[in-house]
């Protein structure tokens, strides 16, 4: 029944499913909380289902950012949050890094994003989504006469994304007017992928930050960006 706390950070506390269930009982009555960080708590699929359903069914909820980083969710846990993202138009930030999502989980998230018009920031670092997962995510952010994506920041670092995946990202940039920041740190982009991204910059007028640290783009990639600048 607290009416003042707007941010709650309780990550790294080994809460597990039972802890999440107890927390949810309080969230059901709360209307002031805007940022909830429950990262590194091993909530797994069951905890994800409990938390996502609670937020979805609480009409008074005003949570804008939820951090569930490193909670052993897997594709099944992502499915629970996808149901929330498909209907919730208040959430602006969703952080789901290091949850073993794989391509399947990334596809599930992408499908939810196709019907979401509110999320502005998504973090999916360290989930081994690969080329297929990366393509499914960025394809869901495409814009046309029927919809406009709200996503401005996308973190895809350490996901084993190679040339095929980054080519899809480059194509998405050509058709997206909202993305301002993309983090691709620690993938397998190399010089040809860097060249594809550099070529897309001539189409994109919104991107402020493109992070390519630890990708071995070599001289050819650097030269492509020099020309693009």
Tab-separated table of N, CA, C and O in Angstrom, residues 59-107:
chain	number	residue	atom	x	y	z
A	59	UNK	N	-4.930	-3.730	-12.970
A	59	UNK	CA	-5.304	-2.526	-13.720
A	59	UNK	C	-4.599	-1.280	-13.202
A	59	UNK	O	-4.396	-0.319	-13.937
A	60	UNK	N	-4.209	-1.294	-11.915
A	60	UNK	CA	-3.577	-0.118	-11.328
A	60	UNK	C	-2.074	-0.064	-11.573
A	60	UNK	O	-1.414	0.913	-11.228
A	61	UNK	N	-1.499	-1.122	-12.181
A	61	UNK	CA	-0.056	-1.179	-12.391
A	61	UNK	C	0.427	-0.064	-13.317
A	61	UNK	O	-0.157	0.189	-14.368
A	62	UNK	N	1.516	0.603	-12.892
A	62	UNK	CA	2.130	1.653	-13.702
A	62	UNK	C	3.603	1.359	-13.975
A	62	UNK	O	4.396	2.279	-14.181
A	63	UNK	N	3.970	0.075	-13.962
A	63	UNK	CA	5.364	-0.305	-14.207
A	63	UNK	C	5.754	0.026	-15.642
A	63	UNK	O	5.095	-0.390	-16.588
A	64	UNK	N	6.842	0.788	-15.776
A	64	UNK	CA	7.328	1.207	-17.089
A	64	UNK	C	8.543	0.399	-17.543
A	64	UNK	O	8.747	0.186	-18.730
A	65	UNK	N	9.367	-0.029	-16.574
A	65	UNK	CA	10.584	-0.767	-16.906
A	65	UNK	C	10.670	-2.000	-16.019
A	65	UNK	O	10.526	-1.913	-14.800
A	66	UNK	N	10.907	-3.140	-16.638
A	66	UNK	CA	11.066	-4.383	-15.884
A	66	UNK	C	12.361	-5.073	-16.317
A	66	UNK	O	12.617	-5.246	-17.511
A	67	UNK	N	13.176	-5.413	-15.336
A	67	UNK	CA	14.470	-6.041	-15.583
A	67	UNK	C	14.437	-7.466	-15.043
A	67	UNK	O	14.388	-7.684	-13.831
A	68	UNK	N	14.453	-8.441	-15.942
A	68	UNK	CA	14.462	-9.851	-15.552
A	68	UNK	C	15.733	-10.537	-16.062
A	68	UNK	O	15.746	-11.737	-16.339
A	69	UNK	N	16.817	-9.786	-16.158
A	69	UNK	CA	18.088	-10.312	-16.630
A	69	UNK	C	18.530	-11.525	-15.810
A	69	UNK	O	18.418	-11.537	-14.583
A	70	UNK	N	19.012	-12.543	-16.498
A	70	UNK	CA	19.602	-13.736	-15.886
A	70	UNK	C	18.676	-14.385	-14.865
A	70	UNK	O	18.948	-14.392	-13.661
A	71	UNK	N	17.569	-14.937	-15.348
A	71	UNK	CA	16.615	-15.610	-14.483
A	71	UNK	C	16.262	-17.014	-14.968
A	71	UNK	O	15.245	-17.576	-14.547
A	72	UNK	N	17.091	-17.568	-15.858
A	72	UNK	CA	16.881	-18.932	-16.349
A	72	UNK	C	15.497	-19.118	-16.962
A	72	UNK	O	14.838	-20.128	-16.752
A	73	UNK	N	15.073	-18.137	-17.733
A	73	UNK	CA	13.722	-18.176	-18.302
A	73	UNK	C	13.587	-19.214	-19.410
A	73	UNK	O	12.605	-19.947	-19.458
A	74	UNK	N	14.554	-19.235	-20.332
A	74	UNK	CA	14.434	-20.109	-21.486
A	74	UNK	C	13.290	-19.659	-22.382
A	74	UNK	O	12.575	-18.701	-22.074
A	75	UNK	N	13.073	-20.340	-23.503
A	75	UNK	CA	11.982	-19.988	-24.417
A	75	UNK	C	10.610	-20.015	-23.749
A	75	UNK	O	9.744	-19.187	-24.045
A	76	UNK	N	10.400	-20.953	-22.823
A	76	UNK	CA	9.093	-21.064	-22.151
A	76	UNK	C	8.820	-19.858	-21.272
A	76	UNK	O	7.701	-19.330	-21.235
A	77	UNK	N	9.838	-19.382	-20.559
A	77	UNK	CA	9.669	-18.193	-19.736
A	77	UNK	C	9.433	-16.955	-20.577
A	77	UNK	O	8.647	-16.077	-20.204
A	78	UNK	N	10.094	-16.906	-21.725
A	78	UNK	CA	9.881	-15.782	-22.632
A	78	UNK	C	8.464	-15.779	-23.167
A	78	UNK	O	7.858	-14.718	-23.386
A	79	UNK	N	7.901	-16.960	-23.350
A	79	UNK	CA	6.520	-17.077	-23.811
A	79	UNK	C	5.568	-16.409	-22.817
A	79	UNK	O	4.604	-15.738	-23.216
A	80	UNK	N	5.841	-16.551	-21.531
A	80	UNK	CA	4.996	-15.925	-20.507
A	80	UNK	C	5.045	-14.409	-20.608
A	80	UNK	O	4.005	-13.737	-20.549
A	81	UNK	N	6.230	-13.863	-20.777
A	81	UNK	CA	6.348	-12.402	-20.883
A	81	UNK	C	5.829	-11.888	-22.223
A	81	UNK	O	5.381	-10.744	-22.325
A	82	UNK	N	5.900	-12.715	-23.255
A	82	UNK	CA	5.385	-12.309	-24.565
A	82	UNK	C	3.894	-12.014	-24.494
A	82	UNK	O	3.399	-11.085	-25.146
A	83	UNK	N	3.178	-12.792	-23.702
A	83	UNK	CA	1.740	-12.557	-23.546
A	83	UNK	C	1.483	-11.191	-22.917
A	83	UNK	O	0.518	-10.496	-23.261
A	84	UNK	N	2.352	-10.803	-21.976
A	84	UNK	CA	2.233	-9.485	-21.351
A	84	UNK	C	2.545	-8.374	-22.355
A	84	UNK	O	1.794	-7.404	-22.477
A	85	UNK	N	3.642	-8.535	-23.093
A	85	UNK	CA	4.061	-7.506	-24.040
A	85	UNK	C	3.055	-7.305	-25.166
A	85	UNK	O	2.951	-6.217	-25.732
A	86	UNK	N	2.310	-8.349	-25.485
A	86	UNK	CA	1.345	-8.270	-26.576
A	86	UNK	C	0.146	-7.397	-26.232
A	86	UNK	O	-0.547	-6.903	-27.132
A	87	UNK	N	-0.097	-7.189	-24.929
A	87	UNK	CA	-1.282	-6.420	-24.531
A	87	UNK	C	-0.946	-5.173	-23.722
A	87	UNK	O	-1.747	-4.243	-23.655
A	88	UNK	N	0.222	-5.153	-23.075
A	88	UNK	CA	0.581	-4.021	-22.214
A	88	UNK	C	1.143	-2.872	-23.044
A	88	UNK	O	2.096	-3.044	-23.786
A	89	UNK	N	0.552	-1.699	-22.899
A	89	UNK	CA	1.020	-0.529	-23.634
A	89	UNK	C	1.585	0.537	-22.699
A	89	UNK	O	1.693	1.706	-23.065
A	90	UNK	N	1.984	0.105	-21.472
A	90	UNK	CA	2.631	1.010	-20.526
A	90	UNK	C	4.128	0.752	-20.423
A	90	UNK	O	4.901	1.670	-20.179
A	91	UNK	N	4.524	-0.512	-20.585
A	91	UNK	CA	5.940	-0.864	-20.484
A	91	UNK	C	6.759	-0.160	-21.559
A	91	UNK	O	6.426	-0.224	-22.742
A	92	UNK	N	7.849	0.488	-21.137
A	92	UNK	CA	8.734	1.182	-22.071
A	92	UNK	C	10.092	0.507	-22.173
A	92	UNK	O	10.805	0.697	-23.154
A	93	UNK	N	10.467	-0.279	-21.147
A	93	UNK	CA	11.750	-0.962	-21.158
A	93	UNK	C	11.620	-2.397	-20.702
A	93	UNK	O	10.970	-2.676	-19.684
A	94	UNK	N	12.219	-3.332	-21.454
A	94	UNK	CA	12.174	-4.753	-21.116
A	94	UNK	C	13.580	-5.309	-21.264
A	94	UNK	O	14.134	-5.354	-22.360
A	95	UNK	N	14.179	-5.721	-20.125
A	95	UNK	CA	15.552	-6.202	-20.110
A	95	UNK	C	15.561	-7.695	-19.811
A	95	UNK	O	15.217	-8.124	-18.708
A	96	UNK	N	15.952	-8.489	-20.816
A	96	UNK	CA	15.847	-9.946	-20.693
A	96	UNK	C	17.154	-10.633	-21.103
A	96	UNK	O	17.158	-11.732	-21.628
A	97	UNK	N	18.277	-9.976	-20.823
A	97	UNK	CA	19.570	-10.539	-21.167
A	97	UNK	C	19.908	-11.786	-20.363
A	97	UNK	O	19.387	-12.005	-19.270
A	98	UNK	N	20.775	-12.636	-20.930
A	98	UNK	CA	21.309	-13.821	-20.258
A	98	UNK	C	20.213	-14.743	-19.713
A	98	UNK	O	20.189	-15.072	-18.538
A	99	UNK	N	19.316	-15.139	-20.574
A	99	UNK	CA	18.224	-16.012	-20.148
A	99	UNK	C	18.074	-17.248	-21.026
A	99	UNK	O	17.025	-17.904	-20.993
A	100	UNK	N	19.106	-17.571	-21.810
A	100	UNK	CA	19.080	-18.786	-22.638
A	100	UNK	C	17.865	-18.817	-23.560
A	100	UNK	O	17.228	-19.867	-23.741
A	101	UNK	N	17.550	-17.695	-24.165
A	101	UNK	CA	16.372	-17.636	-25.038
A	101	UNK	C	16.574	-18.412	-26.325
A	101	UNK	O	15.657	-19.064	-26.816
A	102	UNK	N	17.769	-18.312	-26.919
A	102	UNK	CA	18.016	-18.968	-28.194
A	102	UNK	C	17.147	-18.378	-29.298
A	102	UNK	O	16.367	-17.451	-29.069
A	103	UNK	N	17.243	-18.916	-30.505
A	103	UNK	CA	16.424	-18.433	-31.626
A	103	UNK	C	14.928	-18.526	-31.353
A	103	UNK	O	14.155	-17.652	-31.757
A	104	UNK	N	14.501	-19.581	-30.648
A	104	UNK	CA	13.077	-19.771	-30.370
A	104	UNK	C	12.534	-18.655	-29.479
A	104	UNK	O	11.470	-18.084	-29.752
A	105	UNK	N	13.266	-18.339	-28.421
A	105	UNK	CA	12.829	-17.275	-27.526
A	105	UNK	C	12.831	-15.920	-28.205
A	105	UNK	O	11.938	-15.087	-27.976
A	106	UNK	N	13.835	-15.673	-29.059
A	106	UNK	CA	13.905	-14.409	-29.787
A	106	UNK	C	12.738	-14.282	-30.762
A	106	UNK	O	12.173	-13.200	-30.950
A	107	UNK	N	12.361	-15.392	-31.381
A	107	UNK	CA	11.213	-15.382	-32.290
A	107	UNK	C	9.928	-15.069	-31.531
A	107	UNK	O	9.084	-14.293	-32.004
